[in-house]
Amino acid sequence: MSRITPLSLGFANAILVQETGAIMIDTGAPATPETYRQFFARCAIDPQEIRLIVITHGHTDHFAHAHELRELTGAPVLCHSKALTALRAAKNPPVHPRNELGESVLRMIAGKEPPASQPLEPDILIDDEYDLAYYGIAGKVIPTPGHTDCSVSVVLDSGAVMVGDMIVSSPFTGQATIAYLAEQPELLFDNVRRLLSFGDLFYSGHGGPFSREQVRLALQAEV
Ligand SMILES: [Zn+2]
């Protein structure tokens, strides 16, 4: 059984997954080391029990505090090899709105994006599927490009999927929507459809979790 606990921060969520082992997905933002200490205390887990930190993609609101989280837990940081430039630079690559919603959100958050605390050298780079059994988690990390070319998702055998920003809550309506920022929109849609074939509950960096039905409706709204 998976125990999944999102940590909702002001800008983006982090997610704790506990099975035989425990991993964190993204860092969320903004946060301080104390934010994480209190969260782990609430979840009754020793930070040193965290075995892996998965960064879903190279946007700062998802990796901002990877340095602090690695210090606190001693866990390695994993990301796609194409996220390396952003993590090393500690800043966002250019983002690409694919619709009006994306343009509105970018105007709204201009200058408010949480900065990354410092440049980060990740410990594990992947280009392909990566099994999580070694970390005591029944599931895998899979590349799911589209929102960014470095996007990955965590797919658990239990049916839960952590999608990063591929599916997010609209800041205006609160409804599930397919990422309004996308480097490759067609790939994004293909990968959201692929994830629907694996999962039944979709945890996001912004809002959520979303049911299959909510994701289906979000896809339908695009055509
Ligand atoms: Zn993003």
PDB file of N, CA, C and O in Angstrom, residues 96-167:
ATOM      1  N   HIS A  96       7.004  28.362 -22.300  1.00  0.00           N
ATOM      2  CA  HIS A  96       6.231  28.532 -23.527  1.00  0.00           C
ATOM      3  C   HIS A  96       4.740  28.389 -23.264  1.00  0.00           C
ATOM      4  O   HIS A  96       4.248  27.262 -23.159  1.00  0.00           O
ATOM      5  N   PRO A  97       3.998  29.508 -23.164  1.00  0.00           N
ATOM      6  CA  PRO A  97       2.543  29.386 -23.038  1.00  0.00           C
ATOM      7  C   PRO A  97       1.977  28.809 -24.332  1.00  0.00           C
ATOM      8  O   PRO A  97       2.450  29.168 -25.419  1.00  0.00           O
ATOM      9  N   ARG A  98       1.025  27.877 -24.227  1.00  0.00           N
ATOM     10  CA  ARG A  98       0.476  27.293 -25.453  1.00  0.00           C
ATOM     11  C   ARG A  98      -0.955  27.754 -25.699  1.00  0.00           C
ATOM     12  O   ARG A  98      -1.585  27.343 -26.669  1.00  0.00           O
ATOM     13  N   ASN A  99      -1.496  28.578 -24.774  1.00  0.00           N
ATOM     14  CA  ASN A  99      -2.862  29.081 -24.955  1.00  0.00           C
ATOM     15  C   ASN A  99      -3.047  30.369 -24.139  1.00  0.00           C
ATOM     16  O   ASN A  99      -2.108  30.836 -23.491  1.00  0.00           O
ATOM     17  N   GLU A 100      -4.282  30.891 -24.173  1.00  0.00           N
ATOM     18  CA  GLU A 100      -4.547  32.158 -23.469  1.00  0.00           C
ATOM     19  C   GLU A 100      -4.354  32.023 -21.972  1.00  0.00           C
ATOM     20  O   GLU A 100      -3.866  32.938 -21.312  1.00  0.00           O
ATOM     21  N   LEU A 101      -4.761  30.865 -21.435  1.00  0.00           N
ATOM     22  CA  LEU A 101      -4.602  30.642 -19.997  1.00  0.00           C
ATOM     23  C   LEU A 101      -3.126  30.758 -19.614  1.00  0.00           C
ATOM     24  O   LEU A 101      -2.777  31.410 -18.620  1.00  0.00           O
ATOM     25  N   GLY A 102      -2.257  30.155 -20.417  1.00  0.00           N
ATOM     26  CA  GLY A 102      -0.822  30.213 -20.144  1.00  0.00           C
ATOM     27  C   GLY A 102      -0.311  31.644 -20.139  1.00  0.00           C
ATOM     28  O   GLY A 102       0.468  32.043 -19.272  1.00  0.00           O
ATOM     29  N   GLU A 103      -0.804  32.435 -21.104  1.00  0.00           N
ATOM     30  CA  GLU A 103      -0.358  33.830 -21.162  1.00  0.00           C
ATOM     31  C   GLU A 103      -0.853  34.622 -19.951  1.00  0.00           C
ATOM     32  O   GLU A 103      -0.118  35.417 -19.365  1.00  0.00           O
ATOM     33  N   SER A 104      -2.104  34.362 -19.536  1.00  0.00           N
ATOM     34  CA  SER A 104      -2.658  35.059 -18.353  1.00  0.00           C
ATOM     35  C   SER A 104      -1.888  34.689 -17.100  1.00  0.00           C
ATOM     36  O   SER A 104      -1.582  35.550 -16.277  1.00  0.00           O
ATOM     37  N   VAL A 105      -1.596  33.382 -16.943  1.00  0.00           N
ATOM     38  CA  VAL A 105      -0.889  32.950 -15.730  1.00  0.00           C
ATOM     39  C   VAL A 105       0.505  33.564 -15.709  1.00  0.00           C
ATOM     40  O   VAL A 105       0.956  34.050 -14.667  1.00  0.00           O
ATOM     41  N   LEU A 106       1.170  33.573 -16.854  1.00  0.00           N
ATOM     42  CA  LEU A 106       2.521  34.162 -16.890  1.00  0.00           C
ATOM     43  C   LEU A 106       2.490  35.631 -16.486  1.00  0.00           C
ATOM     44  O   LEU A 106       3.360  36.098 -15.759  1.00  0.00           O
ATOM     45  N   ARG A 107       1.460  36.357 -16.956  1.00  0.00           N
ATOM     46  CA  ARG A 107       1.343  37.776 -16.558  1.00  0.00           C
ATOM     47  C   ARG A 107       1.141  37.881 -15.046  1.00  0.00           C
ATOM     48  O   ARG A 107       1.725  38.711 -14.375  1.00  0.00           O
ATOM     49  N   MET A 108       0.309  36.960 -14.507  1.00  0.00           N
ATOM     50  CA  MET A 108      -0.035  37.014 -13.083  1.00  0.00           C
ATOM     51  C   MET A 108       1.183  36.713 -12.197  1.00  0.00           C
ATOM     52  O   MET A 108       1.357  37.308 -11.148  1.00  0.00           O
ATOM     53  N   ILE A 109       2.023  35.767 -12.625  1.00  0.00           N
ATOM     54  CA  ILE A 109       3.123  35.343 -11.740  1.00  0.00           C
ATOM     55  C   ILE A 109       4.441  36.044 -12.068  1.00  0.00           C
ATOM     56  O   ILE A 109       5.451  35.782 -11.418  1.00  0.00           O
ATOM     57  N   ALA A 110       4.409  36.944 -13.060  1.00  0.00           N
ATOM     58  CA  ALA A 110       5.664  37.590 -13.479  1.00  0.00           C
ATOM     59  C   ALA A 110       6.386  38.185 -12.272  1.00  0.00           C
ATOM     60  O   ALA A 110       5.803  38.946 -11.502  1.00  0.00           O
ATOM     61  N   GLY A 111       7.628  37.798 -12.100  1.00  0.00           N
ATOM     62  CA  GLY A 111       8.434  38.336 -11.000  1.00  0.00           C
ATOM     63  C   GLY A 111       8.174  37.667  -9.663  1.00  0.00           C
ATOM     64  O   GLY A 111       8.816  37.979  -8.670  1.00  0.00           O
ATOM     65  N   LYS A 112       7.191  36.745  -9.609  1.00  0.00           N
ATOM     66  CA  LYS A 112       6.856  36.109  -8.316  1.00  0.00           C
ATOM     67  C   LYS A 112       7.330  34.663  -8.234  1.00  0.00           C
ATOM     68  O   LYS A 112       7.127  33.996  -7.216  1.00  0.00           O
ATOM     69  N   GLU A 113       7.924  34.146  -9.321  1.00  0.00           N
ATOM     70  CA  GLU A 113       8.349  32.746  -9.294  1.00  0.00           C
ATOM     71  C   GLU A 113       9.394  32.555  -8.197  1.00  0.00           C
ATOM     72  O   GLU A 113      10.320  33.355  -8.080  1.00  0.00           O
ATOM     73  N   PRO A 114       9.247  31.505  -7.386  1.00  0.00           N
ATOM     74  CA  PRO A 114      10.224  31.291  -6.324  1.00  0.00           C
ATOM     75  C   PRO A 114      11.593  30.964  -6.900  1.00  0.00           C
ATOM     76  O   PRO A 114      11.693  30.117  -7.794  1.00  0.00           O
ATOM     77  N   PRO A 115      12.630  31.651  -6.436  1.00  0.00           N
ATOM     78  CA  PRO A 115      13.968  31.347  -6.956  1.00  0.00           C
ATOM     79  C   PRO A 115      14.497  30.047  -6.349  1.00  0.00           C
ATOM     80  O   PRO A 115      14.098  29.660  -5.249  1.00  0.00           O
ATOM     81  N   ALA A 116      15.393  29.390  -7.058  1.00  0.00           N
ATOM     82  CA  ALA A 116      16.074  28.226  -6.486  1.00  0.00           C
ATOM     83  C   ALA A 116      17.118  28.732  -5.504  1.00  0.00           C
ATOM     84  O   ALA A 116      17.736  29.777  -5.735  1.00  0.00           O
ATOM     85  N   SER A 117      17.301  28.017  -4.407  1.00  0.00           N
ATOM     86  CA  SER A 117      18.183  28.512  -3.347  1.00  0.00           C
ATOM     87  C   SER A 117      19.639  28.548  -3.810  1.00  0.00           C
ATOM     88  O   SER A 117      20.373  29.448  -3.459  1.00  0.00           O
ATOM     89  N   GLN A 118      20.033  27.563  -4.597  1.00  0.00           N
ATOM     90  CA  GLN A 118      21.400  27.572  -5.118  1.00  0.00           C
ATOM     91  C   GLN A 118      21.555  26.550  -6.240  1.00  0.00           C
ATOM     92  O   GLN A 118      20.731  25.656  -6.380  1.00  0.00           O
ATOM     93  N   PRO A 119      22.621  26.690  -7.041  1.00  0.00           N
ATOM     94  CA  PRO A 119      22.839  25.694  -8.096  1.00  0.00           C
ATOM     95  C   PRO A 119      22.972  24.297  -7.497  1.00  0.00           C
ATOM     96  O   PRO A 119      23.443  24.153  -6.368  1.00  0.00           O
ATOM     97  N   LEU A 120      22.544  23.317  -8.244  1.00  0.00           N
ATOM     98  CA  LEU A 120      22.524  21.964  -7.692  1.00  0.00           C
ATOM     99  C   LEU A 120      23.110  20.973  -8.689  1.00  0.00           C
ATOM    100  O   LEU A 120      22.774  21.001  -9.878  1.00  0.00           O
ATOM    101  N   GLU A 121      23.956  20.101  -8.211  1.00  0.00           N
ATOM    102  CA  GLU A 121      24.484  19.017  -9.029  1.00  0.00           C
ATOM    103  C   GLU A 121      23.688  17.763  -8.657  1.00  0.00           C
ATOM    104  O   GLU A 121      23.839  17.248  -7.546  1.00  0.00           O
ATOM    105  N   PRO A 122      22.808  17.311  -9.527  1.00  0.00           N
ATOM    106  CA  PRO A 122      22.024  16.125  -9.172  1.00  0.00           C
ATOM    107  C   PRO A 122      22.906  14.880  -9.069  1.00  0.00           C
ATOM    108  O   PRO A 122      24.009  14.851  -9.606  1.00  0.00           O
ATOM    109  N   ASP A 123      22.404  13.856  -8.372  1.00  0.00           N
ATOM    110  CA  ASP A 123      23.196  12.646  -8.140  1.00  0.00           C
ATOM    111  C   ASP A 123      22.925  11.569  -9.183  1.00  0.00           C
ATOM    112  O   ASP A 123      23.787  10.757  -9.493  1.00  0.00           O
ATOM    113  N   ILE A 124      21.674  11.526  -9.674  1.00  0.00           N
ATOM    114  CA  ILE A 124      21.278  10.473 -10.616  1.00  0.00           C
ATOM    115  C   ILE A 124      20.589  11.139 -11.808  1.00  0.00           C
ATOM    116  O   ILE A 124      19.615  11.874 -11.636  1.00  0.00           O
ATOM    117  N   LEU A 125      21.117  10.875 -13.002  1.00  0.00           N
ATOM    118  CA  LEU A 125      20.503  11.397 -14.226  1.00  0.00           C
ATOM    119  C   LEU A 125      19.910  10.231 -14.994  1.00  0.00           C
ATOM    120  O   LEU A 125      20.564   9.191 -15.134  1.00  0.00           O
ATOM    121  N   ILE A 126      18.689  10.399 -15.486  1.00  0.00           N
ATOM    122  CA  ILE A 126      18.084   9.319 -16.264  1.00  0.00           C
ATOM    123  C   ILE A 126      17.698   9.816 -17.657  1.00  0.00           C
ATOM    124  O   ILE A 126      17.438  11.002 -17.857  1.00  0.00           O
ATOM    125  N   ASP A 127      17.669   8.872 -18.593  1.00  0.00           N
ATOM    126  CA  ASP A 127      17.202   9.162 -19.952  1.00  0.00           C
ATOM    127  C   ASP A 127      16.080   8.216 -20.329  1.00  0.00           C
ATOM    128  O   ASP A 127      15.461   8.348 -21.376  1.00  0.00           O
ATOM    129  N   ASP A 128      15.856   7.225 -19.450  1.00  0.00           N
ATOM    130  CA  ASP A 128      14.881   6.179 -19.761  1.00  0.00           C
ATOM    131  C   ASP A 128      14.150   5.809 -18.480  1.00  0.00           C
ATOM    132  O   ASP A 128      14.381   6.426 -17.444  1.00  0.00           O
ATOM    133  N   GLU A 129      13.307   4.785 -18.546  1.00  0.00           N
ATOM    134  CA  GLU A 129      12.581   4.361 -17.336  1.00  0.00           C
ATOM    135  C   GLU A 129      13.567   3.991 -16.227  1.00  0.00           C
ATOM    136  O   GLU A 129      14.659   3.480 -16.494  1.00  0.00           O
ATOM    137  N   TYR A 130      13.131   4.223 -14.994  1.00  0.00           N
ATOM    138  CA  TYR A 130      14.013   3.968 -13.842  1.00  0.00           C
ATOM    139  C   TYR A 130      13.181   3.303 -12.754  1.00  0.00           C
ATOM    140  O   TYR A 130      12.208   3.887 -12.255  1.00  0.00           O
ATOM    141  N   ASP A 131      13.538   2.098 -12.395  1.00  0.00           N
ATOM    142  CA  ASP A 131      12.760   1.324 -11.427  1.00  0.00           C
ATOM    143  C   ASP A 131      13.021   1.812 -10.005  1.00  0.00           C
ATOM    144  O   ASP A 131      14.164   2.126  -9.657  1.00  0.00           O
ATOM    145  N   LEU A 132      11.968   1.877  -9.194  1.00  0.00           N
ATOM    146  CA  LEU A 132      12.106   2.403  -7.830  1.00  0.00           C
ATOM    147  C   LEU A 132      12.156   1.305  -6.766  1.00  0.00           C
ATOM    148  O   LEU A 132      12.169   1.599  -5.567  1.00  0.00           O
ATOM    149  N   ALA A 133      12.212   0.033  -7.196  1.00  0.00           N
ATOM    150  CA  ALA A 133      12.209  -1.082  -6.234  1.00  0.00           C
ATOM    151  C   ALA A 133      13.352  -0.959  -5.226  1.00  0.00           C
ATOM    152  O   ALA A 133      13.184  -1.237  -4.034  1.00  0.00           O
ATOM    153  N   TYR A 134      14.523  -0.516  -5.689  1.00  0.00           N
ATOM    154  CA  TYR A 134      15.691  -0.377  -4.817  1.00  0.00           C
ATOM    155  C   TYR A 134      15.409   0.547  -3.634  1.00  0.00           C
ATOM    156  O   TYR A 134      16.001   0.408  -2.570  1.00  0.00           O
ATOM    157  N   TYR A 135      14.485   1.498  -3.836  1.00  0.00           N
ATOM    158  CA  TYR A 135      14.166   2.469  -2.788  1.00  0.00           C
ATOM    159  C   TYR A 135      12.950   2.045  -1.956  1.00  0.00           C
ATOM    160  O   TYR A 135      12.425   2.834  -1.170  1.00  0.00           O
ATOM    161  N   GLY A 136      12.482   0.816  -2.176  1.00  0.00           N
ATOM    162  CA  GLY A 136      11.344   0.322  -1.403  1.00  0.00           C
ATOM    163  C   GLY A 136      10.006   0.853  -1.891  1.00  0.00           C
ATOM    164  O   GLY A 136       9.047   0.959  -1.132  1.00  0.00           O
ATOM    165  N   ILE A 137       9.959   1.200  -3.179  1.00  0.00           N
ATOM    166  CA  ILE A 137       8.725   1.727  -3.778  1.00  0.00           C
ATOM    167  C   ILE A 137       8.389   0.862  -4.996  1.00  0.00           C
ATOM    168  O   ILE A 137       9.241   0.668  -5.877  1.00  0.00           O
ATOM    169  N   ALA A 138       7.138   0.375  -5.055  1.00  0.00           N
ATOM    170  CA  ALA A 138       6.707  -0.418  -6.206  1.00  0.00           C
ATOM    171  C   ALA A 138       6.248   0.539  -7.296  1.00  0.00           C
ATOM    172  O   ALA A 138       5.111   1.021  -7.281  1.00  0.00           O
ATOM    173  N   GLY A 139       7.143   0.827  -8.219  1.00  0.00           N
ATOM    174  CA  GLY A 139       6.811   1.772  -9.278  1.00  0.00           C
ATOM    175  C   GLY A 139       8.052   2.192 -10.022  1.00  0.00           C
ATOM    176  O   GLY A 139       9.134   1.628  -9.818  1.00  0.00           O
ATOM    177  N   LYS A 140       7.886   3.168 -10.903  1.00  0.00           N
ATOM    178  CA  LYS A 140       9.025   3.602 -11.717  1.00  0.00           C
ATOM    179  C   LYS A 140       8.886   5.075 -12.096  1.00  0.00           C
ATOM    180  O   LYS A 140       7.792   5.651 -12.018  1.00  0.00           O
ATOM    181  N   VAL A 141      10.021   5.643 -12.494  1.00  0.00           N
ATOM    182  CA  VAL A 141      10.033   6.987 -13.062  1.00  0.00           C
ATOM    183  C   VAL A 141      10.080   6.808 -14.573  1.00  0.00           C
ATOM    184  O   VAL A 141      10.877   6.011 -15.077  1.00  0.00           O
ATOM    185  N   ILE A 142       9.207   7.519 -15.295  1.00  0.00           N
ATOM    186  CA  ILE A 142       9.237   7.405 -16.758  1.00  0.00           C
ATOM    187  C   ILE A 142       9.320   8.799 -17.400  1.00  0.00           C
ATOM    188  O   ILE A 142       8.695   9.738 -16.922  1.00  0.00           O
ATOM    189  N   PRO A 143      10.111   8.933 -18.456  1.00  0.00           N
ATOM    190  CA  PRO A 143      10.141  10.215 -19.173  1.00  0.00           C
ATOM    191  C   PRO A 143       8.772  10.492 -19.809  1.00  0.00           C
ATOM    192  O   PRO A 143       8.197   9.603 -20.450  1.00  0.00           O
ATOM    193  N   THR A 144       8.261  11.700 -19.594  1.00  0.00           N
ATOM    194  CA  THR A 144       6.973  12.102 -20.183  1.00  0.00           C
ATOM    195  C   THR A 144       7.106  13.538 -20.695  1.00  0.00           C
ATOM    196  O   THR A 144       6.501  14.456 -20.156  1.00  0.00           O
ATOM    197  N   PRO A 145       7.936  13.740 -21.733  1.00  0.00           N
ATOM    198  CA  PRO A 145       8.179  15.099 -22.215  1.00  0.00           C
ATOM    199  C   PRO A 145       6.928  15.749 -22.803  1.00  0.00           C
ATOM    200  O   PRO A 145       5.987  15.052 -23.190  1.00  0.00           O
ATOM    201  N   GLY A 146       6.970  17.072 -22.868  1.00  0.00           N
ATOM    202  CA  GLY A 146       5.847  17.832 -23.438  1.00  0.00           C
ATOM    203  C   GLY A 146       5.750  19.180 -22.749  1.00  0.00           C
ATOM    204  O   GLY A 146       5.937  20.217 -23.365  1.00  0.00           O
ATOM    205  N   HIS A 147       5.454  19.151 -21.438  1.00  0.00           N
ATOM    206  CA  HIS A 147       5.486  20.404 -20.667  1.00  0.00           C
ATOM    207  C   HIS A 147       6.902  20.986 -20.777  1.00  0.00           C
ATOM    208  O   HIS A 147       7.086  22.155 -21.108  1.00  0.00           O
ATOM    209  N   THR A 148       7.906  20.150 -20.500  1.00  0.00           N
ATOM    210  CA  THR A 148       9.300  20.458 -20.820  1.00  0.00           C
ATOM    211  C   THR A 148       9.896  19.213 -21.463  1.00  0.00           C
ATOM    212  O   THR A 148       9.318  18.123 -21.351  1.00  0.00           O
ATOM    213  N   ASP A 149      11.042  19.361 -22.089  1.00  0.00           N
ATOM    214  CA  ASP A 149      11.656  18.158 -22.690  1.00  0.00           C
ATOM    215  C   ASP A 149      12.299  17.272 -21.617  1.00  0.00           C
ATOM    216  O   ASP A 149      12.706  16.147 -21.891  1.00  0.00           O
ATOM    217  N   CYS A 150      12.379  17.788 -20.377  1.00  0.00           N
ATOM    218  CA  CYS A 150      12.989  17.010 -19.291  1.00  0.00           C
ATOM    219  C   CYS A 150      11.945  16.477 -18.310  1.00  0.00           C
ATOM    220  O   CYS A 150      12.309  16.010 -17.225  1.00  0.00           O
ATOM    221  N   SER A 151      10.657  16.539 -18.654  1.00  0.00           N
ATOM    222  CA  SER A 151       9.608  16.117 -17.706  1.00  0.00           C
ATOM    223  C   SER A 151       9.603  14.601 -17.513  1.00  0.00           C
ATOM    224  O   SER A 151       9.684  13.837 -18.482  1.00  0.00           O
ATOM    225  N   VAL A 152       9.510  14.191 -16.248  1.00  0.00           N
ATOM    226  CA  VAL A 152       9.309  12.775 -15.919  1.00  0.00           C
ATOM    227  C   VAL A 152       8.098  12.665 -15.002  1.00  0.00           C
ATOM    228  O   VAL A 152       7.717  13.633 -14.345  1.00  0.00           O
ATOM    229  N   SER A 153       7.489  11.465 -14.978  1.00  0.00           N
ATOM    230  CA  SER A 153       6.396  11.178 -14.063  1.00  0.00           C
ATOM    231  C   SER A 153       6.762   9.967 -13.230  1.00  0.00           C
ATOM    232  O   SER A 153       7.541   9.119 -13.681  1.00  0.00           O
ATOM    233  N   VAL A 154       6.193   9.886 -12.024  1.00  0.00           N
ATOM    234  CA  VAL A 154       6.392   8.724 -11.168  1.00  0.00           C
ATOM    235  C   VAL A 154       5.092   7.917 -11.199  1.00  0.00           C
ATOM    236  O   VAL A 154       4.028   8.438 -10.863  1.00  0.00           O
ATOM    237  N   VAL A 155       5.197   6.680 -11.664  1.00  0.00           N
ATOM    238  CA  VAL A 155       4.030   5.820 -11.819  1.00  0.00           C
ATOM    239  C   VAL A 155       4.128   4.705 -10.792  1.00  0.00           C
ATOM    240  O   VAL A 155       5.079   3.911 -10.825  1.00  0.00           O
ATOM    241  N   LEU A 156       3.184   4.641  -9.867  1.00  0.00           N
ATOM    242  CA  LEU A 156       3.217   3.604  -8.845  1.00  0.00           C
ATOM    243  C   LEU A 156       2.336   2.420  -9.251  1.00  0.00           C
ATOM    244  O   LEU A 156       1.309   2.609  -9.923  1.00  0.00           O
ATOM    245  N   ASP A 157       2.719   1.228  -8.829  1.00  0.00           N
ATOM    246  CA  ASP A 157       1.911   0.040  -9.127  1.00  0.00           C
ATOM    247  C   ASP A 157       0.510   0.176  -8.539  1.00  0.00           C
ATOM    248  O   ASP A 157      -0.442  -0.434  -9.011  1.00  0.00           O
ATOM    249  N   SER A 158       0.393   0.989  -7.468  1.00  0.00           N
ATOM    250  CA  SER A 158      -0.914   1.173  -6.808  1.00  0.00           C
ATOM    251  C   SER A 158      -1.897   1.971  -7.665  1.00  0.00           C
ATOM    252  O   SER A 158      -3.074   2.056  -7.336  1.00  0.00           O
ATOM    253  N   GLY A 159      -1.415   2.580  -8.755  1.00  0.00           N
ATOM    254  CA  GLY A 159      -2.307   3.350  -9.628  1.00  0.00           C
ATOM    255  C   GLY A 159      -2.171   4.855  -9.449  1.00  0.00           C
ATOM    256  O   GLY A 159      -2.756   5.622 -10.204  1.00  0.00           O
ATOM    257  N   ALA A 160      -1.398   5.284  -8.450  1.00  0.00           N
ATOM    258  CA  ALA A 160      -1.168   6.721  -8.282  1.00  0.00           C
ATOM    259  C   ALA A 160      -0.043   7.158  -9.213  1.00  0.00           C
ATOM    260  O   ALA A 160       0.907   6.408  -9.433  1.00  0.00           O
ATOM    261  N   VAL A 161      -0.171   8.344  -9.766  1.00  0.00           N
ATOM    262  CA  VAL A 161       0.840   8.881 -10.683  1.00  0.00           C
ATOM    263  C   VAL A 161       1.153  10.315 -10.267  1.00  0.00           C
ATOM    264  O   VAL A 161       0.244  11.099  -9.987  1.00  0.00           O
ATOM    265  N   MET A 162       2.449  10.647 -10.192  1.00  0.00           N
ATOM    266  CA  MET A 162       2.847  12.026  -9.912  1.00  0.00           C
ATOM    267  C   MET A 162       3.279  12.643 -11.231  1.00  0.00           C
ATOM    268  O   MET A 162       4.264  12.199 -11.832  1.00  0.00           O
ATOM    269  N   VAL A 163       2.557  13.681 -11.644  1.00  0.00           N
ATOM    270  CA  VAL A 163       2.689  14.163 -13.014  1.00  0.00           C
ATOM    271  C   VAL A 163       3.443  15.483 -13.133  1.00  0.00           C
ATOM    272  O   VAL A 163       3.540  16.023 -14.240  1.00  0.00           O
ATOM    273  N   GLY A 164       3.960  16.003 -12.033  1.00  0.00           N
ATOM    274  CA  GLY A 164       4.621  17.308 -12.119  1.00  0.00           C
ATOM    275  C   GLY A 164       3.616  18.357 -12.562  1.00  0.00           C
ATOM    276  O   GLY A 164       2.580  18.524 -11.932  1.00  0.00           O
ATOM    277  N   ASP A 165       3.917  19.002 -13.699  1.00  0.00           N
ATOM    278  CA  ASP A 165       3.027  20.065 -14.200  1.00  0.00           C
ATOM    279  C   ASP A 165       2.208  19.642 -15.411  1.00  0.00           C
ATOM    280  O   ASP A 165       1.590  20.484 -16.051  1.00  0.00           O
ATOM    281  N   MET A 166       2.191  18.345 -15.760  1.00  0.00           N
ATOM    282  CA  MET A 166       1.474  17.955 -16.976  1.00  0.00           C
ATOM    283  C   MET A 166      -0.017  18.213 -16.855  1.00  0.00           C
ATOM    284  O   MET A 166      -0.692  18.534 -17.833  1.00  0.00           O
ATOM    285  N   ILE A 167      -0.534  18.026 -15.639  1.00  0.00           N
ATOM    286  CA  ILE A 167      -1.944  18.311 -15.344  1.00  0.00           C
ATOM    287  C   ILE A 167      -1.912  19.185 -14.095  1.00  0.00           C
ATOM    288  O   ILE A 167      -1.276  18.813 -13.108  1.00  0.00           O
TER     289      ILE A 167
END
